[in-house]
Every structure is written in C-alpha cells, then in structure tokens.
XYZ file of C-alpha atoms in Angstrom:
727
model
C -21.263 -16.916 -7.567
C -22.413 -15.089 -4.463
C -24.454 -17.027 -1.925
C -27.927 -15.578 -2.491
C -29.276 -16.977 0.766
C -26.520 -15.285 2.783
C -27.169 -12.010 0.982
C -30.891 -12.259 1.700
C -30.172 -12.801 5.398
C -27.862 -9.819 5.467
C -30.476 -7.575 3.858
C -33.096 -8.765 6.298
C -30.786 -8.087 9.198
C -30.088 -4.631 7.854
C -33.805 -3.863 7.655
C -34.223 -4.995 11.228
C -31.301 -2.874 12.389
C -32.553 0.244 10.605
C -36.141 -0.196 11.745
C -34.970 -0.890 15.273
C -32.863 2.243 15.127
C -35.850 4.363 14.134
C -37.949 2.861 16.936
C -35.158 3.475 19.457
C -35.036 7.109 18.399
C -38.796 7.496 18.848
C -38.762 5.834 22.283
C -35.470 7.347 23.478
C -35.216 8.826 26.978
C -35.460 12.599 27.210
C -32.082 12.900 28.891
C -30.297 11.231 25.967
C -28.929 13.258 23.050
C -31.632 14.356 20.663
C -31.638 13.622 16.962
C -30.267 17.127 16.376
C -27.094 16.083 18.164
C -26.338 13.620 15.388
C -27.884 15.559 12.510
C -25.254 15.804 9.856
C -24.867 18.115 6.904
C -22.070 17.158 4.560
C -18.821 18.811 5.657
C -20.735 21.617 7.433
C -21.387 23.259 4.069
C -17.645 23.698 3.331
C -14.852 21.283 2.496
C -12.614 21.005 5.533
C -8.874 21.671 5.504
C -6.736 18.531 5.173
C -3.378 18.507 6.982
C -0.386 16.448 5.823
C 1.710 15.009 8.656
C 4.414 13.262 6.574
C 6.203 16.573 5.831
C 8.796 18.085 8.186
C 6.009 20.385 9.445
C 2.286 19.788 9.481
C 0.883 21.721 6.541
C -2.355 21.912 4.591
C -2.366 19.657 1.513
C -3.315 22.734 -0.518
C -0.286 24.698 0.723
C 2.446 22.258 -0.299
C 3.926 21.956 -3.798
C 3.636 18.198 -4.325
C 1.066 15.752 -5.711
C -0.475 14.320 -2.530
C -3.641 12.379 -1.822
C -5.001 12.232 1.718
C -7.687 9.671 2.567
C -9.332 10.449 5.887
C -11.296 8.263 8.290
C -14.579 9.131 6.558
C -13.310 7.803 3.218
C -12.005 4.652 4.905
C -15.436 4.145 6.467
C -17.233 4.710 3.167
C -15.508 1.654 1.709
C -15.484 -0.366 4.940
C -11.817 -0.969 4.143
C -9.917 -3.248 6.499
C -6.562 -3.038 4.696
C -4.634 -0.502 2.662
C -5.128 -2.438 -0.596
C -8.887 -1.751 -0.425
C -8.193 2.019 -0.552
C -5.564 2.320 -3.261
C -8.002 2.473 -6.189
C -9.087 5.886 -4.872
C -5.592 7.279 -5.447
C -4.589 8.360 -8.984
C -1.669 6.495 -10.567
C -1.307 4.054 -7.699
C -1.594 0.319 -8.357
C -0.815 -2.881 -6.492
C 0.124 -6.491 -7.075
C -1.149 -9.405 -5.037
C 0.104 -12.969 -5.511
C -0.705 -13.333 -1.819
C -3.649 -12.882 0.551
C -3.348 -9.082 0.260
C -2.168 -6.586 -2.341
C 1.137 -6.039 -0.521
C 3.289 -4.760 -3.370
C 2.542 -1.182 -4.416
C 3.418 0.791 -7.541
C 3.254 4.596 -7.764
C 3.331 6.092 -11.277
C 4.271 2.640 -12.595
C 7.256 2.210 -10.270
C 7.358 -0.509 -7.621
C 7.888 -4.199 -6.928
C 5.392 -6.905 -7.881
C 6.574 -9.840 -5.774
C 9.342 -11.241 -3.587
C 10.619 -14.788 -3.444
C 14.216 -15.760 -2.753
C 15.831 -12.450 -3.632
C 16.514 -9.643 -1.128
C 14.371 -6.596 -1.873
C 14.951 -2.862 -1.857
C 11.470 -1.292 -1.919
C 10.590 1.552 -4.292
C 7.621 2.726 -2.208
C 8.121 3.707 1.428
C 5.473 2.668 3.978
C 5.284 4.291 7.413
C 2.714 3.284 10.046
C 2.686 5.794 12.896
C 6.275 6.633 12.037
C 7.409 2.996 12.015
C 9.087 1.712 8.848
C 7.188 -1.182 7.239
C 8.478 -0.686 3.711
C 8.279 -3.930 1.725
C 6.019 -5.759 4.191
C 2.621 -4.251 3.531
C 0.694 -7.015 5.221
C 0.811 -4.876 8.371
C -1.133 -2.070 6.723
C -4.504 -2.647 8.396
C -6.846 0.318 8.846
C -7.815 0.039 12.506
C -8.543 3.473 14.047
C -6.733 5.387 11.312
C -6.881 9.140 11.190
C -5.721 9.265 7.582
C -3.599 7.718 4.833
C -1.279 10.055 2.960
C 0.119 9.122 -0.458
C 3.014 11.319 -1.628
C 3.736 10.693 -5.294
C 7.148 11.194 -6.804
C 10.598 10.673 -5.221
C 10.891 11.779 -1.599
C 14.669 12.018 -1.638
C 14.868 14.688 1.050
C 12.100 13.428 3.274
C 12.725 9.693 3.365
C 15.579 8.553 1.116
C 16.388 5.173 -0.411
C 13.005 3.443 -0.058
C 10.948 6.270 -1.555
C 12.057 6.363 -5.196
C 8.434 6.223 -6.391
C 6.793 7.844 -3.393
C 5.768 7.446 0.227
C 2.654 6.133 1.988
C 2.177 7.456 5.500
C -0.532 5.888 7.707
C -1.407 7.783 10.874
C -3.752 6.576 13.590
C -5.855 8.783 15.841
C -4.240 10.583 18.749
C -5.450 10.339 22.373
C -8.608 12.373 23.014
C -8.873 15.253 25.457
C -12.048 13.785 27.005
C -13.049 10.208 27.623
C -14.509 8.548 24.519
C -14.776 5.168 22.908
C -16.545 3.078 20.347
C -17.444 -0.515 19.635
C -17.994 -1.689 16.056
C -19.110 -4.981 14.597
C -19.602 -5.996 10.999
C -20.828 -9.063 9.133
C -20.661 -9.727 5.412
C -20.608 -12.418 2.735
C -18.047 -15.241 2.798
C -18.402 -15.516 6.595
C -16.717 -12.153 7.022
C -16.726 -10.955 10.620
C -15.063 -7.802 11.997
C -15.109 -6.603 15.591
C -13.215 -3.623 16.947
C -13.107 -1.453 20.052
C -11.472 1.887 20.889
C -10.957 3.607 24.246
C -9.339 7.013 24.685
C -9.115 9.849 27.144
C -6.970 11.642 29.725
C -5.240 9.904 32.630
C -4.095 13.168 34.163
C -4.099 16.756 32.927
C -0.899 16.158 30.974
C -1.163 12.455 30.099
C -3.557 10.908 27.573
C -4.028 7.402 26.181
C -5.660 5.614 23.272
C -6.196 1.866 22.902
C -7.649 0.085 19.862
C -8.042 -3.581 18.910
C -9.642 -5.310 15.965
C -10.286 -8.857 14.785
C -11.088 -9.332 11.108
C -11.924 -12.789 9.726
C -13.224 -14.170 6.485
C -13.348 -17.543 4.733
C -12.140 -15.844 1.560
C -13.738 -16.349 -1.826
C -11.975 -19.499 -3.033
C -13.590 -22.938 -3.122
C -11.096 -25.792 -2.933
C -12.904 -28.576 -4.765
C -10.311 -31.237 -4.000
C -10.365 -30.660 -0.226
C -14.070 -29.666 -0.190
C -13.205 -26.504 1.754
C -14.206 -22.866 1.369
C -11.562 -21.377 3.680
C -8.182 -22.214 2.088
C -7.736 -18.546 1.203
C -9.047 -17.228 4.509
C -8.297 -13.930 6.233
C -7.579 -13.985 9.961
C -6.074 -10.675 11.130
C -5.675 -9.324 14.650
C -4.499 -5.734 15.100
C -3.829 -3.782 18.290
C -2.615 -0.204 18.737
C -1.725 1.772 21.818
C -0.753 5.429 22.228
C 0.360 7.451 25.201
C 0.957 11.196 24.885
C 2.736 12.837 27.799
C 3.168 16.574 28.188
C 6.214 16.428 30.459
C 6.596 20.205 30.678
C 5.820 23.318 28.706
C 8.920 22.592 26.626
C 8.818 18.792 26.266
C 6.235 16.444 24.693
C 6.689 12.658 24.565
C 4.482 10.447 22.327
C 4.661 6.650 22.746
C 3.209 4.222 20.172
C 2.860 0.442 20.333
C 1.641 -1.651 17.411
C 0.912 -5.382 16.958
C -0.502 -7.236 13.983
C -0.923 -10.986 13.551
C -2.121 -12.040 10.113
C -2.666 -15.788 9.838
C -4.041 -15.796 6.306
C -4.359 -18.613 3.808
C -3.064 -18.509 0.246
C -4.735 -20.676 -2.352
C -5.402 -18.343 -5.266
C -4.519 -19.918 -8.599
C -6.401 -22.599 -10.483
C -5.472 -24.461 -13.683
C -8.590 -23.229 -15.464
C -8.591 -19.599 -14.182
C -11.587 -19.786 -11.874
C -12.122 -19.343 -8.146
C -12.309 -23.135 -7.767
C -8.913 -24.624 -6.928
C -7.588 -28.202 -6.792
C -4.655 -27.744 -4.407
C -3.907 -30.565 -2.005
C -1.438 -28.442 -0.002
C -2.873 -24.915 0.313
C -0.329 -22.314 1.358
C -0.240 -19.509 3.864
C 0.543 -15.789 3.935
C 1.416 -15.029 7.553
C 2.856 -11.973 9.223
C 3.358 -11.241 12.894
C 4.793 -7.826 13.717
C 5.520 -6.180 17.035
C 6.636 -2.576 16.891
C 7.006 0.570 18.978
C 8.029 4.173 18.490
C 8.886 7.107 20.757
C 8.648 10.657 19.481
C 9.987 13.595 21.458
C 9.333 17.263 20.726
C 11.564 19.539 22.759
C 11.392 23.338 22.536
C 15.110 23.623 23.150
C 15.430 27.364 22.465
C 13.347 30.157 21.105
C 14.993 29.549 17.721
C 14.303 25.845 17.140
C 12.674 22.631 18.373
C 14.469 19.304 18.622
C 12.266 16.516 17.205
C 13.400 12.931 17.680
C 11.878 9.599 16.646
C 13.099 6.164 17.662
C 11.295 3.137 16.248
C 11.746 -0.632 16.205
C 9.839 -3.404 14.454
C 10.246 -7.176 14.795
C 8.479 -9.179 12.079
C 8.140 -12.866 11.271
C 6.728 -13.771 7.886
C 5.742 -17.053 6.227
C 4.745 -17.295 2.589
C 3.994 -20.699 1.057
C 2.025 -22.213 -1.798
C 1.178 -25.417 -3.589
C 3.415 -25.001 -6.649
C 1.532 -27.440 -8.910
C -1.892 -25.981 -7.953
C -3.365 -29.507 -8.006
C -3.294 -32.921 -6.364
C -1.093 -35.935 -6.970
C -3.764 -38.071 -8.623
C -4.942 -35.484 -11.143
C -3.434 -37.566 -13.965
C -4.674 -40.992 -12.878
C -5.671 -42.834 -16.043
C -4.313 -40.064 -18.308
C -1.139 -39.945 -20.422
C 0.375 -37.390 -18.023
C 0.421 -39.921 -15.165
C 4.120 -40.647 -15.689
C 5.380 -37.069 -15.748
C 3.027 -34.945 -13.608
C 4.800 -33.325 -10.672
C 3.801 -32.251 -7.170
C 5.726 -29.728 -5.073
C 5.420 -27.230 -2.248
C 7.398 -24.046 -1.670
C 7.743 -22.218 1.648
C 9.602 -18.991 2.584
C 10.157 -18.081 6.245
C 11.575 -14.634 6.938
C 12.591 -12.856 10.121
C 13.124 -9.120 9.885
C 14.369 -6.636 12.461
C 14.253 -2.933 11.710
C 15.349 -0.033 13.875
C 15.509 3.672 13.042
C 16.646 6.872 14.711
C 15.657 10.215 13.220
C 16.767 13.453 14.932
C 16.101 16.883 13.463
C 16.181 20.554 14.370
C 13.092 22.449 13.233
C 13.173 26.214 13.278
C 10.562 28.284 15.052
C 9.296 31.701 13.974
C 12.013 33.388 15.988
C 14.704 31.193 14.442
C 14.062 31.969 10.799
C 17.105 32.804 8.701
C 17.804 35.626 6.249
C 15.906 38.385 8.073
C 13.058 36.092 9.017
C 12.433 34.857 5.456
C 13.492 31.194 5.727
C 12.233 28.315 7.835
C 14.766 25.515 8.070
C 15.169 21.873 9.016
C 18.435 20.016 9.634
C 18.493 16.334 10.528
C 20.400 13.079 10.837
C 19.001 9.595 10.221
C 20.104 6.031 10.964
C 18.476 2.739 10.072
C 19.618 -0.811 10.695
C 17.724 -3.686 9.138
C 18.412 -7.419 9.134
C 16.411 -9.951 7.174
C 17.051 -13.704 7.337
C 15.400 -16.257 5.036
C 14.752 -19.980 5.246
C 13.383 -21.547 2.056
C 12.016 -25.100 2.111
C 11.350 -26.456 -1.378
C 10.392 -29.931 -2.539
C 12.942 -30.142 -5.363
C 15.845 -28.468 -3.562
C 18.755 -30.629 -2.392
C 18.497 -28.896 0.976
C 17.076 -25.856 2.674
C 18.230 -22.493 1.396
C 19.182 -19.817 3.905
C 20.315 -16.237 3.493
C 21.088 -13.213 5.620
C 20.747 -9.625 4.379
C 21.972 -6.815 6.604
C 21.712 -3.114 5.673
C 22.760 0.068 7.436
C 21.726 3.521 6.256
C 23.092 6.804 7.564
C 21.901 10.123 6.213
C 22.181 13.882 6.677
C 19.407 16.062 5.317
C 18.173 19.611 5.348
C 15.526 21.874 3.872
C 14.952 25.604 3.497
C 11.544 27.186 2.930
C 12.322 30.725 1.769
C 9.694 33.398 1.194
C 10.952 35.364 -1.795
C 7.944 37.681 -1.798
C 4.443 37.853 -0.390
C 3.316 35.339 -3.010
C 6.440 33.382 -4.006
C 8.070 30.662 -1.915
C 11.193 28.615 -2.697
C 11.646 25.146 -1.166
C 15.115 23.627 -1.442
C 16.166 20.407 0.199
C 18.860 17.752 -0.067
C 19.768 14.424 1.476
C 23.097 12.578 1.430
C 22.812 8.918 2.370
C 25.526 6.361 3.086
C 24.404 2.779 2.675
C 26.171 -0.470 3.410
C 24.686 -3.859 2.580
C 26.030 -7.333 3.409
C 24.535 -10.486 1.876
C 25.445 -14.144 2.489
C 23.579 -17.357 1.663
C 23.947 -21.093 1.926
C 24.875 -21.417 -1.775
C 28.066 -19.469 -1.204
C 26.867 -16.186 -2.718
C 28.412 -13.292 -0.846
C 27.981 -9.627 -1.665
C 29.173 -6.545 0.218
C 28.515 -3.050 -1.078
C 28.911 0.508 0.107
C 27.245 3.416 -1.642
C 26.958 7.158 -1.286
C 23.601 8.337 -2.582
C 22.004 11.732 -2.829
C 18.606 13.137 -3.595
C 16.792 16.383 -3.197
C 14.051 18.750 -4.180
C 13.767 22.268 -5.551
C 10.285 23.794 -5.772
C 8.711 27.148 -6.469
C 5.306 27.837 -4.970
C 3.315 30.838 -6.137
C 0.051 31.961 -4.527
C -2.173 33.152 -7.336
C -4.761 34.059 -4.695
C -4.966 33.324 -0.945
C -6.848 30.112 -1.894
C -4.899 29.030 -5.030
C -1.363 27.642 -5.248
C 0.623 27.173 -8.457
C 3.847 25.193 -8.166
C 6.689 23.669 -10.113
C 9.351 21.326 -8.807
C 12.379 19.251 -9.730
C 13.252 16.322 -7.484
C 15.760 13.507 -7.544
C 15.302 10.091 -5.994
C 17.395 6.969 -5.786
C 17.095 3.249 -5.162
C 20.126 1.284 -4.063
C 21.667 -1.444 -6.168
C 21.925 -4.989 -4.910
C 22.651 -8.642 -5.462
C 20.831 -11.448 -7.271
C 21.025 -14.449 -4.992
C 20.407 -17.362 -7.395
C 23.710 -19.236 -7.892
C 22.649 -20.416 -11.348
C 23.111 -16.916 -12.717
C 26.254 -15.979 -14.606
C 28.756 -14.030 -12.465
C 28.138 -10.906 -14.524
C 24.426 -11.079 -13.740
C 24.812 -11.287 -9.985
C 24.885 -7.537 -9.391
C 22.541 -4.776 -10.468
C 23.148 -1.050 -10.293
C 21.573 1.806 -8.357
C 18.604 3.439 -10.071
C 18.174 7.217 -10.191
C 15.048 9.125 -11.045
C 14.562 12.770 -12.000
C 11.033 14.052 -11.478
C 9.712 17.229 -13.129
C 6.304 18.318 -11.913
C 3.943 21.251 -12.078
C 0.495 21.683 -10.660
C -2.255 23.870 -9.329
C -4.406 23.326 -6.260
C -6.826 25.355 -4.210
C -10.221 26.136 -2.710
C -12.866 27.646 -4.980
C -16.572 28.480 -5.003
C -16.631 29.821 -1.442
C -14.633 26.843 -0.163
C -17.077 24.295 -1.541
C -14.624 22.925 -4.129
C -11.124 21.579 -3.492
C -9.133 20.603 -6.564
C -5.601 19.402 -7.233
C -4.100 18.995 -10.704
C -0.557 17.804 -11.376
C 1.474 17.098 -14.535
C 4.690 15.114 -14.211
C 7.556 13.806 -16.326
C 10.029 11.298 -14.871
C 13.329 10.115 -16.316
C 14.663 6.824 -14.926
C 18.349 5.979 -15.299
C 19.641 2.397 -14.835
C 16.035 1.386 -14.285
C 15.780 -1.779 -12.170
C 13.615 -4.447 -13.854
C 12.490 -7.746 -12.325
C 13.376 -10.723 -14.574
C 12.504 -14.387 -14.364
C 13.772 -17.368 -16.343
C 11.847 -20.650 -16.390
C 14.046 -23.726 -16.401
C 12.803 -27.367 -16.344
C 14.304 -29.295 -13.465
C 14.302 -32.632 -15.311
C 13.598 -33.216 -18.989
C 11.638 -30.812 -21.171
C 8.518 -30.589 -19.016
C 7.797 -29.298 -15.528
C 8.631 -29.290 -12.684
C 10.323 -25.989 -13.441
C 12.579 -23.740 -11.455
C 12.188 -19.971 -11.653
C 15.419 -17.990 -11.686
C 14.390 -14.545 -10.464
C 16.774 -11.651 -10.866
C 16.984 -7.877 -11.250
C 18.524 -6.277 -14.284
C 19.022 -2.663 -15.350
C 17.367 -1.157 -18.366
C 19.341 1.800 -19.600
C 16.427 4.188 -19.279
C 12.767 4.492 -18.488
C 10.242 7.232 -19.035
C 7.080 7.852 -16.976
C 4.807 10.818 -17.506
C 1.186 11.698 -16.947
C -1.498 13.627 -15.097
C -3.183 13.422 -11.704
C -6.483 15.054 -10.787
C -8.338 15.012 -7.458
C -11.407 16.955 -6.475
C -13.950 17.219 -3.681
C -17.058 19.338 -4.407
C -19.953 20.220 -2.129
C -22.360 20.666 -5.026
C -25.282 21.408 -2.741
C -25.724 21.592 1.005
C -26.467 17.861 1.140
C -24.710 16.565 -1.986
C -20.960 15.930 -2.094
C -19.186 14.750 -5.273
C -15.600 13.553 -5.197
C -13.215 11.734 -7.499
C -9.799 11.260 -9.010
C -8.227 10.597 -12.386
C -4.758 9.276 -13.210
C -3.287 9.208 -16.709
C 0.043 7.461 -17.160
C 2.439 6.575 -19.936
C 5.335 4.464 -18.646
C 7.749 2.804 -21.083
C 11.116 1.040 -21.211
C 13.922 2.604 -23.212
C 17.012 0.827 -24.506
C 16.097 -2.500 -22.894
C 16.492 -6.028 -24.272
C 15.140 -8.878 -22.171
C 16.636 -12.379 -22.135
C 13.918 -13.561 -19.754
C 10.994 -12.862 -22.133
C 9.183 -15.998 -23.247
C 10.079 -15.233 -26.881
C 13.793 -14.833 -26.136
C 16.468 -17.491 -26.685
C 19.185 -16.930 -24.054
C 21.192 -19.978 -25.194
C 21.637 -18.444 -28.654
C 22.009 -14.919 -27.249
C 18.743 -13.713 -28.799
C 16.830 -11.207 -26.669
C 13.506 -9.423 -27.138
C 13.706 -5.683 -27.675
C 11.325 -4.033 -25.208
C 12.218 -0.478 -26.197
C 9.013 1.575 -26.097
C 6.929 -1.139 -24.458
C 4.714 -0.220 -21.493
C 6.084 -1.003 -18.058
C 4.361 -3.657 -15.933
C 1.499 -2.720 -13.600
C 1.224 0.755 -15.157
C -2.351 1.256 -16.424
C -2.730 4.104 -18.894
C -5.689 5.406 -16.919
C -7.510 4.834 -13.666
C -10.311 6.786 -12.049
C -12.737 6.989 -9.177
C -15.953 8.939 -8.890
C -18.349 9.116 -5.964
C -21.389 10.984 -4.721
C -22.693 11.168 -1.160
C -26.171 12.503 -0.388
C -27.584 13.431 3.010
C -31.154 12.210 2.531
C -32.265 13.461 5.937
C -30.462 14.775 9.008
C -29.680 11.184 9.977
C -29.770 9.146 6.762
C -27.127 9.365 4.016
C -26.250 7.307 0.954
C -23.109 7.052 -1.180
C -22.401 5.500 -4.578
C -18.885 5.097 -5.993
C -17.448 3.972 -9.306
C -13.812 3.084 -9.971
C -11.956 1.653 -12.919
C -8.636 0.893 -14.617
C -7.349 0.240 -18.077
C -5.677 -3.113 -18.727
C -1.916 -3.325 -18.153
C 0.978 -5.741 -18.652
C 1.487 -8.078 -15.727
C 5.233 -8.575 -16.283
C 8.018 -7.612 -18.707
C 8.748 -11.282 -19.450
C 5.478 -12.151 -21.187
C 2.539 -10.500 -22.925
C -0.279 -11.409 -20.508
C -2.373 -8.449 -19.392
C -4.951 -7.693 -16.745
C -8.526 -6.909 -17.719
C -10.058 -3.476 -17.971
C -12.770 -3.016 -15.384
C -15.269 -0.656 -13.766
C -16.546 -1.413 -10.251
C -19.476 0.001 -8.295
C -19.632 0.364 -4.518
C -22.507 1.677 -2.381
C -23.286 2.551 1.224
C -26.402 3.489 3.192
C -25.833 4.970 6.648
C -28.237 5.813 9.448
C -27.067 7.819 12.486
C -28.997 8.194 15.688
C -27.732 9.320 19.041
C -24.616 7.210 19.668
C -25.360 4.611 16.963
C -24.183 4.359 13.345
C -25.773 1.665 11.209
C -24.439 0.913 7.727
C -25.501 -1.275 4.847
C -22.688 -1.470 2.287
C -21.541 -3.312 -0.785
C -18.431 -3.486 -2.924
C -18.103 -4.641 -6.550
C -21.871 -4.752 -6.864
C -21.812 -5.973 -10.486
C -19.557 -8.897 -9.464
C -16.749 -8.193 -11.945
C -13.689 -10.416 -12.057
C -10.620 -8.251 -11.394
C -7.117 -9.580 -12.095
C -4.710 -8.653 -9.281
C -1.796 -10.903 -10.251
C -0.961 -13.009 -13.276
C 1.580 -15.174 -15.067
C 1.917 -15.839 -18.784
C 5.298 -17.419 -19.326
C 4.941 -21.056 -18.279
C 2.521 -23.971 -18.258
C 1.338 -25.739 -15.125
C -1.357 -28.144 -16.307
C -0.055 -31.665 -17.009
C -3.299 -32.576 -18.780
C -2.276 -30.377 -21.745
C 1.432 -31.281 -21.609
C 2.308 -28.142 -19.638
C 1.442 -25.914 -22.532
C 2.360 -22.261 -21.893
C -0.748 -20.280 -21.057
C -1.772 -17.351 -18.834
C -2.929 -17.804 -15.225
C -4.706 -15.189 -13.129
C -5.466 -14.401 -9.523
C -8.764 -12.585 -9.030
C -9.555 -9.937 -6.485
C -12.613 -9.514 -4.324
C -15.945 -10.446 -5.932
C -19.260 -8.860 -4.963
C -19.571 -8.562 -1.197
C -22.454 -7.101 0.851
C -22.315 -6.378 4.565
C -23.850 -4.690 7.571
C -21.955 -2.656 10.176
C -23.091 -1.310 13.533
C -21.057 1.190 15.565
C -21.773 2.455 19.055
C -19.975 5.598 20.278
C -19.707 6.660 23.915
C-alpha cells in the first residue's frame, strides 16, 4: 500500500510550488523574460519532423522504409523516466524481463533474452548509447540528458550485425549547444525517491563546444523486508555522468568526443514465498553495474565524392548480481516439520566485461552518387573485440566457478540507395561478418568456434504523395551459435546452432491533415530457423527436495514464426490538444519443438513436451499506449496516459503467465520564465504488474517445496514533484 501521509505531503508541496510560481510571475522584474517567452502551444500547431540518427545517414523517420519508434526528450519528461525500462511500454511489440533491479532484458516482436546466469550470452537486441555498444548490459541505459531513444524493429543485419537479430535500440544524448545554457532539476516522490541532475553546455571557442551532465537517482524501492525490518533492500542508487566535446578542426574535419560513466549500486530482493511485496530474505542481494566508456567520432570530407566517417569506442564494465536463493531466513521452519530439511543458500555472479569497437565507413556525397547521380552509397568495415570473465560464488558449489568468454567480430558492409524514378526508391544492403568465439571455464568446458555470417536488406520505397511513403522490405538477420557451459549437460547438448531470421514487412507512413497528423503502420511476418530457446532443468542437490540446482542451457527449435502489426500516431487534434498512441499486435509461436526442460516432461524416460504451436515467452498478443496532452493556458498543461498488455507466458518450461493490465499515468506542468514545475504520477490505480516469474519449482519448505508460481512485481503507484530551472 502507498504511504498516504507521504503522498499528502507531496501534494501539499506541489501546491506550494505552483502557487509560489504564480506569485513569482506576478512579482517578476521587468527585465526578466515575460510570460509570453514561455507560452507554449503544442508543437507550434504542427507535428515536428523526427530525425533518425541510427541509420547510415540522418533521415526523417517518415522517409525511411522500416518500422521505427522515436521517443524524444518531451516524451521522456512526460513519464519522468529515469531508465529505459520505464519507456518501453510506449513502443509497440517491445517487452522486457526483469529478475533484477531493472528491466534489463529486452524482447522485440517476441525475440530476446529473459535472463543471464552462468551461461555466456549472445544478445538478440542491440543497445547503443551515444554509439557505444552496451548490448546485453542494459543497466547502463539511464535517461540523463537524452535527445531521443530510437527503436528499430526487425533484423538490422546491414546496419549492426550479430547482436541485432530482433532489432536495435539507439540512445542519443544532446549535443553541445551553440550558446551557453544549462539547467538544474530536482525531483522527489514516494518511496523516498530523490533525483537531482545538472547540465551545462556552450561554446569554448568558435569551433569548440562542450556539454556536461550529471544525475543522482535514489529510491528505497517498494519492497518491505519483514525479517530484517528494512524498506530499502531493493533500493535504487544510480549515478550517471556524461560529457561531450565537439571540435570543428577545419572546414573538412569534425571530431566528436563522448565520455560516459554510470554507477548503479542497486539492491535486489524481489521475490517472496507468498507473492507479495513483503519479503523474508536474510541475505538480500545486489544488482550492481559500474561502466566507464568513451567514443570518438570523426567526420572527414575527404573528397567531393565522399566523406570518411569513423567511430572508435571502448567500454569497461564491472557487474555484480546476487540473490538470496531460498528467499527466507534460516529459522523459518523452527518448530515445524520442515526444520530438518529446509535449506539456506546465496548465489553471486561477478562479471568483468571489456568491449572495444572500430567502425569506418565511406559515405557518398551528392557529387559522388553512382549510376548518373541516381545512387547514394555506403561502404564500411567493422571490428569488435569483447571479453567477459565470470566468477560465481555459490553456497552449494564445491568451489568457485570461473569462466572466460572472448569474441572477435569482423565485418564488411555496404548499402545502395537508388532512385528508380521520381517516386520509387530501392534500398539494397548486405553485411558479411566473421566471428570467432573462445570459451573456457574452471569445469574443463572448452569451446572454440569460427563462423561466417551474412545478413542484408532489400526495400522498395514509393512516395504516394510528397508526405506519404509506402514501403515493402525483405531483410535477413542472424544470431551466432554458442556453448552451454554447465558440465552436467550431455556432450551433445553443449553446443547450439546459429539462428537465422527472415523478415518480410510492408507499411505506410506520412504526414496528413496539414501536418497535424503523423501516422506509421507496419505489417510484418518473420520466419525463424534454428530458433534459439532458453531451457532450464531443475535438479535436487540432495534427496528429493530442495536445495535444487538449475541447469540452464540453450537449445534450437527447428522453426519459429512471428507476425503482427505495429501502429503509431501523433495527432494535433486542436491547437492545444495533442493525442498520441501506439498499438502492437503479435502472434509468436514455436514450430517443431519438443522441450525436455518443461515441468511436465520426463527426461530420464526420454519423454518431452510438444510445444509446437505454443506462444513464445514474453510475447504478449497485444499491447497499447494512448495519451492526450492539453495546453490549459499558455503556461499550464496537463497529460493523461493509458498503457496495457495482454498476459503472456513467462517461460517455455512451464505454464505460468503474467497478468493482463492497464495502467494510468498523469502529469501537470506549469512553466514560467526559466522554471518548469511538474506534478506527476505513474500507475495511478496501483495495479500489480508481473515483470518476471517462475512456475517450475517450489521454494517454500512449509509446504514441502510444492511446485507453484512465483512473481516479481513492477512499480506500484508512485506520485512525485519535479522542479527544473533553465538558464
């Protein structure tokens, strides 16, 4: 339950802030900006053009044949989102899995990982933060000073390669400003949530600009640990810092430097034996990530025919993930029959990851177009080296487990954009990637592989009118095979194969009604071959009851099929009323797949469960968002949003599902001179939302470890106040 006293105090503070703001406006000095300077009509009576930066060239989202969602800084502010997982419900056919302090594992169109424990991971969804590769470690995806978040759905085989089978998420922060500017923002909310941030930007010289941003975000979390009598065992404590330096060296050369640091020292105490937010853990875990990263981008106008664009990036990350495996305390069975068999254990995973990339490409200029000036072109080479080492410390292990996973990716790629006529454009691209992976662990498992992979894209784009684009595309993506590290697996189950995906998509997008309505509609059909499926066997360590070991592994289903629809719109219905929303419809099923890890299977007698035709995990059949923003006066605006999802399977190994839900969010904003004051709330009806779940084992000794479902719940109702000062 929400703390009603805290909420009352927040509302009172908001009233004081708003009333103080009005008084300040009335008593303001004559030399300060007038109210007209901050008077705001929604989108200046038209919907503004949105530019995608993740493509080889910056291009309007309405001029590219692909299903893309772009969330700008205004949408991030509407939700008061501090992390990427608080934005994903706005994006059609994008879901996430938690099992940690954040929703770090992302699925696009039903494709993506749900967790990581001992096994090395090849991500299905790429994640770039200012050009730096953070795929598979989404804890770094904080929203400080972001310009926009771009979600590209479908395989990005030409653009990004092996880690973008399902799609790509590109997070871009604001660039240095041409004039000196800055802002300070502070926010308070329920559950002792406190956020403070500051931004400074401007020119150093005529050809050198900088931008610095820092943010501290803290919260006690919304778990009460009744055994320890603490309310902060699932706390959030995140520090983020960004720095940018843009240097115009000459008329032909531009250098852009980026530095990024995030330190997340979060708690992890999410599961209870009775599926509430009240836990009994005596050893709460942690979900920690410290990343230091930098990137250098160079843009050199080498000749009149082409530019040379280079990007060098490096990221150094330390992660710690740990949890109380029994979710209880040692004396929970005192005086009960289970006193003689109840177990207590703790599991900890420490990872160190180093990731470096070099991307060099030639991008044609207008004078360098091929075929009588009809074709723009891009030709590039790519190199990535990544090393990830693991130390696992587990109560019931004979000793610590260590592993080392080293991968090297080399690629050559190219793309042609050919204008076949005034209205018809052909986009053709391909990427050939050479990947080598070496794995070695303390249990003697060794695995060395080399693969040659290829992907690409062929699209036709037809301009029905200057404001309307109709497109169709075929694209191919890939996800490298790998090794299952658990030595208890049979030798034939140690390896799993590369997955390939063919994506067929058509859509229409454009500006209508005198540029007051932007709409995107896409239909897609995806065929997955050798589909990689996460499996998990539960094995008692001693006797027939827990403690249990979990043998995680990847297997290949012969086929998978994913198809559906994606709709996004933004409509300025009246001068001061903006309506926006999205809809995702998805049907994702396994084909020709029998699971020996399903709770109903009997691996010892070679009896599997046929999952042919069953829905894939974390693939809701529908999800939607709908919002309206109203400018009540020139300075006061209000927004109300609704979002929802259908229930979905939580794993292929059991039948537990999430719950269907609809959530309501609201915001009231007052702008005056340099001040923005916001009163906001998320999940106003206080719905329980399942963000991770298990259904294939028992963990409560009081009922003899009977198999039952367990759930982790997302954010409950939260109300807050934010004040921002711009200068």
